[in-house]
Amino acid sequence: MEFQNTPSFAASLDAQDQLASYRQKFFFPQHDGKNVLYFTGNSLGLQPSGVREALMQECDDWAHFGVEAHHHAKTPWYAYHEIFADGAAKLVGALPEEVVVMNQLTVNLQLLLISFYQPKGKRNKILFETKPFPSDHYAFESQARLHGLKSDDVLVEMQPREGEYTLRTEDIISKIHELEDELALVCFGGVNYFSGQFFDIAAITKAAHEVGAIAGFDLAHAAGNLPLHLHDWNVDFACWCTYKYLNSGPGSVAGAFINQKHVKNTGLPRLAGWWGHNKETRFAMKPGFDPMLSAESWQLSNAPVFAMAVHKVALDIFTEVGMEKLRAKSIQLTAYLAFILNEVEKNTGEKLSIITPKNVDERGCHLSVIFPGRDKSLVQKLSERGATVDWREPNVMRIAPVPLYNSFGDVYSFGQILQEVLQSK
Ligand SMILES: *Cc1c(COP(=O)(O)O)cnc(C)c1O
């Protein structure tokens, strides 16, 4: 499609957008009485309507029933996490027994690493992508130390080719083959938070398995951004947060995936807690951990109901819309953003470079853009004019048009504001 840098063209795309009405379900921060141009849904998704009511329901049930709410609340608290099995499974392409919603993201990553990073002799290395999210890096370092290893000896950060910002799948595969029997685990972000690169999860998993390694993924920037098929891709484990694309509120409860082939392996090392114990005998309160035969057995604690009440409202929207439809809009919306950035470049003479891959199969919705010679004040100036984007040091602006609530009009208006800011002294 030939894009145009005009308000009427953006409006015509919005008029054809079958998902346009979902925008009404979200609360936008306001600027001069208008919705902010919100492009940081990759950092904290907007609040969907219905959240306040869902929280009030739990407050009322608590007030009304006290401890009895575990059984008598509208959604009984003792089994609260069970309401996510189908929605979370659909979201990441898993079987219901392979997913569980629990804890927070880094906690889940650590719990899964306890089970799936098992260095033995020279097979002790962890391969991950260039510029992983720092929390993941700390998790890898601490796991190495837990096993009495030096992190410098076992952590392998895959570097891009000279002059490139993202990794080529063929290079990742050959790195895996090169490390061969020294490789214990490949653990990549699904979409890298910094570059926006979406990795070929199936190909990486296959290569990891060929050399006898485990493949796990941190889907913080992929869940709710792209359709995923974790079961069919034969991924061993994965985790994700729910406050970015999944709009479930700050620090909300996170997700975990454990492949069916592992969930019944009660011999896997793990940290155990009573909520992972066989639920028929959980309240016998006896010692002797008897894990459930599903991903639920990785749960330690009883359900954080308030966070889950919010997540339910947010996840139901994804179940209703489906990732395929969201992705179809997302591809077009992000392509429009790339076009608009190119227009801004032409009109201002400013050199911008989009480091996120051009190939749509290698990116989700966000674009990372380098503005040579500019600094963080650019983001501040955009914010003063009603556009919210973020800045990642040293020099990258991340712009995330989210298909659930951003419009083509938002993208057009952003281009106008960016142009104005770049041209101002
Ligand atoms: C956002 C993000 C985190 C944040 O971790 P929390 O435990 O939710 O604070 C971790 N890893 C990745 C890859 C992220 O994108």
Tab-separated table of N, CA, C and O in Angstrom, residues 156-203:
chain	number	residue	atom	x	y	z
A	156	VAL	N	27.719	-16.238	27.783
A	156	VAL	CA	28.144	-15.904	26.416
A	156	VAL	C	27.112	-14.966	25.799
A	156	VAL	O	25.987	-15.369	25.496
A	157	GLU	N	27.518	-13.693	25.647
A	157	GLU	CA	26.622	-12.701	25.042
A	157	GLU	C	26.923	-12.638	23.554
A	157	GLU	O	28.011	-12.257	23.140
A	158	MET	N	25.948	-13.020	22.757
A	158	MET	CA	26.128	-13.075	21.309
A	158	MET	C	26.227	-11.661	20.743
A	158	MET	O	25.344	-10.836	20.972
A	159	GLN	N	27.282	-11.359	20.014
A	159	GLN	CA	27.468	-10.003	19.478
A	159	GLN	C	27.081	-9.917	18.000
A	159	GLN	O	27.298	-10.868	17.254
A	160	PRO	N	26.517	-8.780	17.589
A	160	PRO	CA	26.200	-8.615	16.169
A	160	PRO	C	27.475	-8.434	15.345
A	160	PRO	O	28.540	-8.171	15.891
A	161	ARG	N	27.343	-8.582	14.041
A	161	ARG	CA	28.496	-8.329	13.165
A	161	ARG	C	28.876	-6.859	13.254
A	161	ARG	O	28.034	-6.003	13.558
A	162	GLU	N	30.108	-6.593	12.947
A	162	GLU	CA	30.636	-5.227	12.893
A	162	GLU	C	29.668	-4.306	12.146
A	162	GLU	O	29.235	-4.636	11.028
A	163	GLY	N	29.316	-3.186	12.763
A	163	GLY	CA	28.458	-2.208	12.089
A	163	GLY	C	26.976	-2.569	12.087
A	163	GLY	O	26.169	-1.836	11.525
A	164	GLU	N	26.600	-3.689	12.703
A	164	GLU	CA	25.184	-4.068	12.744
A	164	GLU	C	24.662	-3.983	14.179
A	164	GLU	O	25.442	-4.033	15.127
A	165	TYR	N	23.363	-3.823	14.317
A	165	TYR	CA	22.774	-3.697	15.651
A	165	TYR	C	22.010	-4.941	16.072
A	165	TYR	O	21.694	-5.126	17.229
A	166	THR	N	21.641	-5.741	15.082
A	166	THR	CA	20.810	-6.894	15.414
A	166	THR	C	21.528	-8.159	14.955
A	166	THR	O	22.555	-8.096	14.267
A	167	LEU	N	20.992	-9.290	15.370
A	167	LEU	CA	21.685	-10.551	15.112
A	167	LEU	C	21.053	-11.261	13.916
A	167	LEU	O	19.844	-11.189	13.717
A	168	ARG	N	21.894	-11.958	13.158
A	168	ARG	CA	21.359	-12.748	12.047
A	168	ARG	C	21.094	-14.167	12.545
A	168	ARG	O	21.947	-14.747	13.234
A	169	THR	N	19.945	-14.684	12.141
A	169	THR	CA	19.569	-16.029	12.606
A	169	THR	C	20.662	-17.037	12.277
A	169	THR	O	21.026	-17.864	13.112
A	170	GLU	N	21.221	-16.927	11.066
A	170	GLU	CA	22.252	-17.908	10.666
A	170	GLU	C	23.470	-17.840	11.609
A	170	GLU	O	24.081	-18.859	11.919
A	171	ASP	N	23.773	-16.614	12.088
A	171	ASP	CA	24.907	-16.468	13.012
A	171	ASP	C	24.586	-17.069	14.382
A	171	ASP	O	25.463	-17.627	15.044
A	172	ILE	N	23.327	-16.900	14.799
A	172	ILE	CA	22.917	-17.475	16.101
A	172	ILE	C	23.034	-18.994	16.031
A	172	ILE	O	23.592	-19.638	16.920
A	173	ILE	N	22.541	-19.543	14.913
A	173	ILE	CA	22.576	-21.009	14.747
A	173	ILE	C	24.027	-21.494	14.724
A	173	ILE	O	24.358	-22.493	15.371
A	174	SER	N	24.892	-20.764	13.991
A	174	SER	CA	26.271	-21.285	13.961
A	174	SER	C	26.967	-21.121	15.305
A	174	SER	O	27.772	-21.962	15.681
A	175	LYS	N	26.610	-20.075	16.043
A	175	LYS	CA	27.177	-19.922	17.390
A	175	LYS	C	26.759	-21.106	18.280
A	175	LYS	O	27.573	-21.644	19.046
A	176	ILE	N	25.521	-21.495	18.161
A	176	ILE	CA	25.024	-22.632	18.958
A	176	ILE	C	25.815	-23.886	18.592
A	176	ILE	O	26.271	-24.629	19.472
A	177	HIS	N	26.026	-24.096	17.281
A	177	HIS	CA	26.773	-25.288	16.858
A	177	HIS	C	28.245	-25.208	17.267
A	177	HIS	O	28.846	-26.215	17.609
A	178	GLU	N	28.777	-23.997	17.258
A	178	GLU	CA	30.167	-23.826	17.666
A	178	GLU	C	30.346	-24.162	19.166
A	178	GLU	O	31.317	-24.802	19.553
A	179	LEU	N	29.390	-23.737	19.986
A	179	LEU	CA	29.516	-24.007	21.432
A	179	LEU	C	29.239	-25.473	21.757
A	179	LEU	O	29.702	-25.997	22.778
A	180	GLU	N	28.424	-26.089	20.918
A	180	GLU	CA	28.115	-27.511	20.941
A	180	GLU	C	27.958	-28.128	22.339
A	180	GLU	O	27.028	-27.805	23.049
A	181	ASP	N	28.899	-28.995	22.728
A	181	ASP	CA	28.706	-29.701	24.005
A	181	ASP	C	29.150	-28.884	25.217
A	181	ASP	O	29.180	-29.389	26.333
A	182	GLU	N	29.464	-27.592	24.971
A	182	GLU	CA	29.715	-26.704	26.114
A	182	GLU	C	28.460	-25.912	26.463
A	182	GLU	O	28.417	-25.169	27.435
A	183	LEU	N	27.453	-26.060	25.601
A	183	LEU	CA	26.256	-25.232	25.767
A	183	LEU	C	25.216	-25.950	26.626
A	183	LEU	O	24.736	-27.033	26.290
A	184	ALA	N	24.853	-25.325	27.754
A	184	ALA	CA	23.816	-25.898	28.617
A	184	ALA	C	22.461	-25.298	28.275
A	184	ALA	O	21.441	-25.985	28.266
A	185	LEU	N	22.463	-23.991	27.980
A	185	LEU	CA	21.195	-23.286	27.849
A	185	LEU	C	21.311	-22.126	26.861
A	185	LEU	O	22.290	-21.382	26.890
A	186	VAL	N	20.297	-21.994	26.003
A	186	VAL	CA	20.140	-20.784	25.203
A	186	VAL	C	18.958	-20.045	25.810
A	186	VAL	O	17.882	-20.635	25.961
A	187	CYS	N	19.157	-18.796	26.218
A	187	CYS	CA	18.042	-18.060	26.832
A	187	CYS	C	17.995	-16.643	26.251
A	187	CYS	O	18.737	-15.758	26.667
A	188	PHE	N	17.142	-16.463	25.273
A	188	PHE	CA	17.009	-15.183	24.568
A	188	PHE	C	15.727	-14.478	25.003
A	188	PHE	O	14.777	-15.104	25.444
A	189	GLY	N	15.718	-13.146	24.826
A	189	GLY	CA	14.450	-12.443	24.878
A	189	GLY	C	13.693	-12.825	23.609
A	189	GLY	O	14.316	-13.036	22.571
A	190	GLY	N	12.365	-12.932	23.650
A	190	GLY	CA	11.612	-13.224	22.426
A	190	GLY	C	11.761	-12.051	21.466
A	190	GLY	O	12.146	-12.195	20.309
A	191	VAL	N	11.446	-10.855	21.969
A	191	VAL	CA	11.734	-9.589	21.290
A	191	VAL	C	12.721	-8.867	22.203
A	191	VAL	O	12.454	-8.720	23.390
A	192	ASN	N	13.853	-8.451	21.666
A	192	ASN	CA	14.822	-7.742	22.507
A	192	ASN	C	14.298	-6.346	22.860
A	192	ASN	O	13.842	-5.613	21.977
A	193	TYR	N	14.376	-6.000	24.125
A	193	TYR	CA	13.774	-4.730	24.581
A	193	TYR	C	14.448	-3.514	23.953
A	193	TYR	O	13.822	-2.475	23.782
A	194	PHE	N	15.723	-3.630	23.606
A	194	PHE	CA	16.490	-2.469	23.152
A	194	PHE	C	16.358	-2.262	21.641
A	194	PHE	O	16.093	-1.162	21.166
A	195	SER	N	16.534	-3.337	20.899
A	195	SER	CA	16.550	-3.219	19.429
A	195	SER	C	15.189	-3.487	18.798
A	195	SER	O	14.956	-3.131	17.645
A	196	GLY	N	14.302	-4.155	19.542
A	196	GLY	CA	13.015	-4.524	18.965
A	196	GLY	C	13.090	-5.737	18.055
A	196	GLY	O	12.114	-6.090	17.402
A	197	GLN	N	14.237	-6.402	18.012
A	197	GLN	CA	14.367	-7.579	17.140
A	197	GLN	C	13.582	-8.759	17.714
A	197	GLN	O	13.717	-9.106	18.892
A	198	PHE	N	12.766	-9.375	16.850
A	198	PHE	CA	12.036	-10.601	17.211
A	198	PHE	C	12.843	-11.770	16.673
A	198	PHE	O	13.124	-11.849	15.481
A	199	PHE	N	13.210	-12.667	17.566
A	199	PHE	CA	14.072	-13.768	17.159
A	199	PHE	C	13.253	-14.940	16.605
A	199	PHE	O	12.082	-15.102	16.931
A	200	ASP	N	13.923	-15.739	15.800
A	200	ASP	CA	13.276	-16.924	15.240
A	200	ASP	C	13.314	-18.022	16.302
A	200	ASP	O	14.257	-18.819	16.375
A	201	ILE	N	12.293	-18.013	17.138
A	201	ILE	CA	12.270	-18.880	18.319
A	201	ILE	C	12.329	-20.358	17.920
A	201	ILE	O	13.044	-21.156	18.540
A	202	ALA	N	11.604	-20.708	16.849
A	202	ALA	CA	11.591	-22.119	16.421
A	202	ALA	C	12.982	-22.567	15.982
A	202	ALA	O	13.460	-23.638	16.359
A	203	ALA	N	13.647	-21.734	15.184
A	203	ALA	CA	14.972	-22.113	14.653
A	203	ALA	C	16.016	-22.183	15.775
A	203	ALA	O	16.857	-23.088	15.795
